[in-house]
Amino acid sequence: MSAGAGVLRPRAHVHRGTVVAAAFWFHAGALGVSEARRRVLAAWRPGASVWVLDGGYLLRLPAPCKVAVEAAPGLPLVLESGVLTSAPLTPKERERLAPPPGAVVLVLAGRARVHVPGEARQLEPGAWLDVSGWQRMTVKGLGAPPPVMQHVLAPLPPPTRESFGPGVPALAPEAQRMLARMEGRAVPVARREGLLSRLRQAFGTRPAVAPGSAMAVRRAGLLARLRNAFSPGSEATGDHHVTGSGPGLWQRLFGSVASREGLTRAAQDTASFTPARPSWFARLMSGLRGDTGPADPPSSLSAGSRPASPSPLMQALRSWLRAFAGAPDAKEAATPSPRADTPTSPRRPPGPGALARLKSWMAENTPLGRLVLERKRDYLRRLLELFDQGDIDEALRHAIPLGRDPSPDAQLALGVPSPREHLHIQPTPNSGPPQMFGGGAVFETLRQRYRDIFRRLEREGRIDEAAFVLAELLNATEEAVSFLERHGRLRLAAELAEGRDLPAGLVVRQWLLAKDVGRAVAIARRSGVFADAVLRLEKSHPREAEALRLLWGDAHAEAGNWARAVEAVWPVVSARPLAKAWVERGVLAGGTSGAKLLVHQALGFPEGFSAARGAVEALLSDESPERAPERFAFATELLRQEPSDAYAALLTPTLRSLMRDRATELSVPLDALIKRLRNVKEPAMAALRLDLHLPAEPVLRAWSELPESERMVTPVLRDRHDAGAHAVHDAVVLPGQRVLLALGEAGARLVGPDGRTLAWFDVPAFSLVLSSQGDRALALARRGDVWRLSRLDLVARRATRWCDTELGAWAPTYDGDRWFVAVRDTVMMVDALAEDLRSLWRVPQVGGAVVEVAADAQHLSFLVLHLSAAQDFGLLERWGYALAGGPTLRQRAHVPRLSRAPDIHALTPDGEVAAGRRDVTEEEQLPPWPVLPSFVGRRNHAIPWKDPSRVGMVLAHAWHVTRFIEGSLHTAVLRDLAGHPRVSFQFSGLPPQVVRLTDDWCLVHDLLGRVVWVDLHSGAVHAVPVD
């Protein structure tokens, strides 16, 4: 409590009559603790917060409400200029108290007390409820449960050795162990045989390996066999150590130095297998690192998994070992840095640790290291002997795959020296002969031998085995796909292309050739690679390319993208009747896309000019600035057409309309287009070129590009007299200044620019998801735990019910084809054209509940709220994806400076995040407000942070809107990228404002039926009547 100059006794001690209360205060001393808590719980609403203040409980309401003071459950507090007061204060009394923004003024016992922000302590009222005697009962709805969303494209695993037919032999145990170490997996361990079996092998007359095999070596002596039979590291048949002594004490303690971490250049061109059982020290280090698997493979955590919390002693021991080994601390590794997570500053890869350097030194300077090198030489020598003897089957059993760029594990296993990451002087010299065996030559030799085997198998007609050599041993996946296609193995080629993550366009091509059209189209829609797949097909398979073009155009037409649909099928002459129907539908849809199609209708079909003449004259003679983008799109498309009589007839009126637009409207760049039209070599333009000169640039500027000195705030005021006849739950702006209104159970209404109702859709609509073309939308209505989805065709003016499904968050727009939604901890790409609910792509178990999703044509972003084991706030994480070529994760980062779960958060498709809380403390009100920059590197918003009455925020690429509440006045302020206010929407009354924002328009509405939107190009304000 602040210590003012003297004691203030205000004239009024409480509010009187009916007030708009923003909070209630309950006196625990006067009411009793039990009664005060009961009243708090009775008045609590979702979104409210409870605080301990001045011996009582302060209940902050999620939204102000009208209440009669004598009937209020507690002492009502009114929000005045950012301060909660329990009594009306005169200007002099307020000046004397001087309460800071966010303070609370309580008048008790005739005295005014000021409580500054941060003095109150928040508590959880749920702790007051005794639920120990409650039993949880499973309930079931009376209706049928919603269907489970089907996944259209289940992940296809890469082909295995069995996929290439029975001619490919199984991998030998020695090669399995070597391959496991190269890939960082657990080394397969054979079951240990009993004493009798080991004695039989030790004293038997036959060696463990067949005499005719190149893998057989000189039989070991009696002492060696006894040592091998009874040593702790001995294994079953096929796993015996070859020539050389068994592992000694040091090797059993610290493991073979031929493991994946410590080999040096002296061992870099041999190949062998090492004992599968991890050493004692390796198992100890694995436990201290917290690995759940064996010590050999590197452990990893999935996106949604959380390791168990270790004890403080184990954490300290692990930290010491990480510091000793040169690894980053666990806390640093778990806490991503915003700067380090940006693409412009990648994290520097760590150098070798102390243990790795120690093992490397041992491999070069100890007898054990030389023993390991001998074993690697033996394995490589035996493998080369198999090639020389022509035993292809046995060679394939023992061959080790080679990559174009071998991983560090593979380089270590076969002796390829890894390149230096940094040109730093090493504190210790590299002793030993670095060119002892010429590691690069070893890989080249093996690659050449594999090539020889491939050519031999191809000559013998063993196609599957030859493809296996290409795909598995040489890692030449694209060559293997082409080889399989050339020999008619089309389905295996498609499975190989998809399983090995080849370019999506190539995958679509292969599935189309394999006659699996459904999967080809689904992958093309998911990844947006129709154009790439068509180009890959046109040269070699022109008929299939035409078929894919038709499928491409059909997908765009079903999504309402008529211009793209016509562009896709236009090269197919036989599809012109289909393209004509799509052109007519697109012209009716209007907008810039309809203007482009108007050119095709006039010039692309016989009798088309006469059919389009009326629409062309109406567009070019219209002088309204709102249709200037349509005339610009019409002229741009006209310049792409071939010269003809109809083409020449359109040039002059088009140029005149652009000259008229240039004098009044600068929201589109017209100068370059006008110059191109004037330079067209047509007789109709020759005389016009002499008389028509390009005027000087007008002094008028577009509203969105005004200089800072001319940027004035446009006020938009609405009171209760402006209320409409229906409650508006959502609204969006369509091309042609039309507006689509969601009226709840009353359905959806399409309103024209003049306010007349153009269409009424009889489906429940509480939320709207608008397509990017503006010709269709999805209407959402909650039905208990599920949402009812309906499709709205705004051109045909038809509504159809789609399905019922569970939804947690969703993108507010979609492209007519793909819609991104989230259900609990799973994000999905929904097929918006399917009859039932299906997903084309999904990311399950992201680690928490998804609270917001944003997507456009290029990017996808979503926010994940992570909770701790005690269900407290952990962190708010953003995932960012690029959609080109298939959703590809670009960045994961957490929003900094958040200590509590945010109740305000905003997100753009390219990943810019703003998040915070309404009830911030004084310590939290420090610049900057918690934000996360976009992962594409663009300029971010300048967000004011000193806004104590802020209750919401909406972000777009170039604009953002902040909502405030002060008493019964709701204000939404539109700001540009630099943070300058441009429009202030002020609605009086109780319902909160709802904001929809794009880069073209900003719309504000509420449940009283007041709808206003602003054109962000011209600055024109439009009011929509709701009659």
PDB file of N, CA and C in Angstrom, residues 5 42 97 107 180-181 190 209 285 301 341 345 468 555 569 646 722 818 820 855 916 940 968 971 987:
ATOM      1  N   ALA A   5       0.328  11.402   1.183  1.00  0.00           N
ATOM      2  CA  ALA A   5       0.516  12.550   2.085  1.00  0.00           C
ATOM      3  C   ALA A   5      -0.767  12.710   2.889  1.00  0.00           C
ATOM      4  N   ALA A  42     -18.851 -18.921  -6.307  1.00  0.00           N
ATOM      5  CA  ALA A  42     -20.138 -18.735  -6.968  1.00  0.00           C
ATOM      6  C   ALA A  42     -20.060 -17.687  -8.072  1.00  0.00           C
ATOM      7  N   LEU A  97      -4.562  11.022  -4.664  1.00  0.00           N
ATOM      8  CA  LEU A  97      -4.102   9.633  -4.502  1.00  0.00           C
ATOM      9  C   LEU A  97      -3.007   9.278  -5.510  1.00  0.00           C
ATOM     10  N   VAL A 107     -11.807   1.551  -0.651  1.00  0.00           N
ATOM     11  CA  VAL A 107     -12.264   2.476   0.392  1.00  0.00           C
ATOM     12  C   VAL A 107     -12.824   1.632   1.521  1.00  0.00           C
ATOM     13  N   ALA A 180      25.349 -51.796 -37.867  1.00  0.00           N
ATOM     14  CA  ALA A 180      24.729 -51.178 -36.691  1.00  0.00           C
ATOM     15  C   ALA A 180      25.615 -50.097 -36.115  1.00  0.00           C
ATOM     16  N   ARG A 181      26.927 -50.363 -36.074  1.00  0.00           N
ATOM     17  CA  ARG A 181      27.826 -49.340 -35.541  1.00  0.00           C
ATOM     18  C   ARG A 181      27.904 -48.133 -36.469  1.00  0.00           C
ATOM     19  N   ALA A 190      23.993 -61.935 -30.169  1.00  0.00           N
ATOM     20  CA  ALA A 190      23.459 -63.288 -30.281  1.00  0.00           C
ATOM     21  C   ALA A 190      23.315 -63.909 -28.898  1.00  0.00           C
ATOM     22  N   VAL A 209      33.379 -71.551 -39.193  1.00  0.00           N
ATOM     23  CA  VAL A 209      32.958 -71.019 -40.483  1.00  0.00           C
ATOM     24  C   VAL A 209      33.217 -72.079 -41.533  1.00  0.00           C
ATOM     25  N   MET A 285      29.078 -44.808 -18.595  1.00  0.00           N
ATOM     26  CA  MET A 285      28.895 -43.484 -19.191  1.00  0.00           C
ATOM     27  C   MET A 285      27.490 -43.323 -19.757  1.00  0.00           C
ATOM     28  N   LEU A 301      15.530 -38.198 -28.016  1.00  0.00           N
ATOM     29  CA  LEU A 301      14.193 -38.053 -27.472  1.00  0.00           C
ATOM     30  C   LEU A 301      13.293 -37.578 -28.580  1.00  0.00           C
ATOM     31  N   ASP A 341      18.651 -20.137 -32.801  1.00  0.00           N
ATOM     32  CA  ASP A 341      17.666 -20.876 -33.547  1.00  0.00           C
ATOM     33  C   ASP A 341      17.333 -20.236 -34.875  1.00  0.00           C
ATOM     34  N   SER A 345      22.146 -17.751 -38.015  1.00  0.00           N
ATOM     35  CA  SER A 345      23.257 -18.005 -37.102  1.00  0.00           C
ATOM     36  C   SER A 345      23.192 -19.449 -36.606  1.00  0.00           C
ATOM     37  N   PHE A 468      19.186 -53.597 -55.928  1.00  0.00           N
ATOM     38  CA  PHE A 468      19.585 -53.594 -54.522  1.00  0.00           C
ATOM     39  C   PHE A 468      20.997 -53.037 -54.356  1.00  0.00           C
ATOM     40  N   ALA A 555      -8.056 -30.628 -59.365  1.00  0.00           N
ATOM     41  CA  ALA A 555      -7.814 -30.316 -57.955  1.00  0.00           C
ATOM     42  C   ALA A 555      -7.969 -28.820 -57.688  1.00  0.00           C
ATOM     43  N   VAL A 569      -4.666 -26.756 -67.364  1.00  0.00           N
ATOM     44  CA  VAL A 569      -5.143 -27.602 -68.466  1.00  0.00           C
ATOM     45  C   VAL A 569      -5.088 -26.904 -69.816  1.00  0.00           C
ATOM     46  N   ALA A 646      -9.485  -9.379 -81.878  1.00  0.00           N
ATOM     47  CA  ALA A 646     -10.110  -9.106 -80.577  1.00  0.00           C
ATOM     48  C   ALA A 646      -9.089  -8.530 -79.593  1.00  0.00           C
ATOM     49  N   ASP A 722     -26.274   1.828 -32.852  1.00  0.00           N
ATOM     50  CA  ASP A 722     -25.826   1.227 -34.115  1.00  0.00           C
ATOM     51  C   ASP A 722     -25.963  -0.289 -34.116  1.00  0.00           C
ATOM     52  N   ARG A 818      -6.471 -27.537 -48.840  1.00  0.00           N
ATOM     53  CA  ARG A 818      -5.842 -28.046 -47.623  1.00  0.00           C
ATOM     54  C   ARG A 818      -6.125 -27.094 -46.463  1.00  0.00           C
ATOM     55  N   PHE A 820      -5.321 -26.621 -42.228  1.00  0.00           N
ATOM     56  CA  PHE A 820      -4.500 -27.069 -41.112  1.00  0.00           C
ATOM     57  C   PHE A 820      -5.276 -26.897 -39.804  1.00  0.00           C
ATOM     58  N   ALA A 855      -1.566 -20.325 -41.083  1.00  0.00           N
ATOM     59  CA  ALA A 855      -1.013 -20.873 -42.321  1.00  0.00           C
ATOM     60  C   ALA A 855      -1.409 -19.982 -43.483  1.00  0.00           C
ATOM     61  N   GLY A 916       1.570 -12.776 -23.921  1.00  0.00           N
ATOM     62  CA  GLY A 916       1.663 -12.157 -22.616  1.00  0.00           C
ATOM     63  C   GLY A 916       0.409 -12.410 -21.817  1.00  0.00           C
ATOM     64  N   ASN A 940       9.993  -7.217 -38.117  1.00  0.00           N
ATOM     65  CA  ASN A 940       8.946  -7.573 -37.181  1.00  0.00           C
ATOM     66  C   ASN A 940       8.206  -6.329 -36.697  1.00  0.00           C
ATOM     67  N   SER A 968     -16.996   0.169 -19.852  1.00  0.00           N
ATOM     68  CA  SER A 968     -17.864  -0.369 -20.900  1.00  0.00           C
ATOM     69  C   SER A 968     -17.410   0.031 -22.295  1.00  0.00           C
ATOM     70  N   THR A 971     -12.052  -0.851 -27.230  1.00  0.00           N
ATOM     71  CA  THR A 971     -11.273  -0.155 -28.251  1.00  0.00           C
ATOM     72  C   THR A 971     -10.335  -1.132 -28.931  1.00  0.00           C
ATOM     73  N   PHE A 987     -16.199   0.828 -29.535  1.00  0.00           N
ATOM     74  CA  PHE A 987     -17.561   0.332 -29.391  1.00  0.00           C
ATOM     75  C   PHE A 987     -17.948   0.462 -27.925  1.00  0.00           C
TER      76      PHE A 987
END
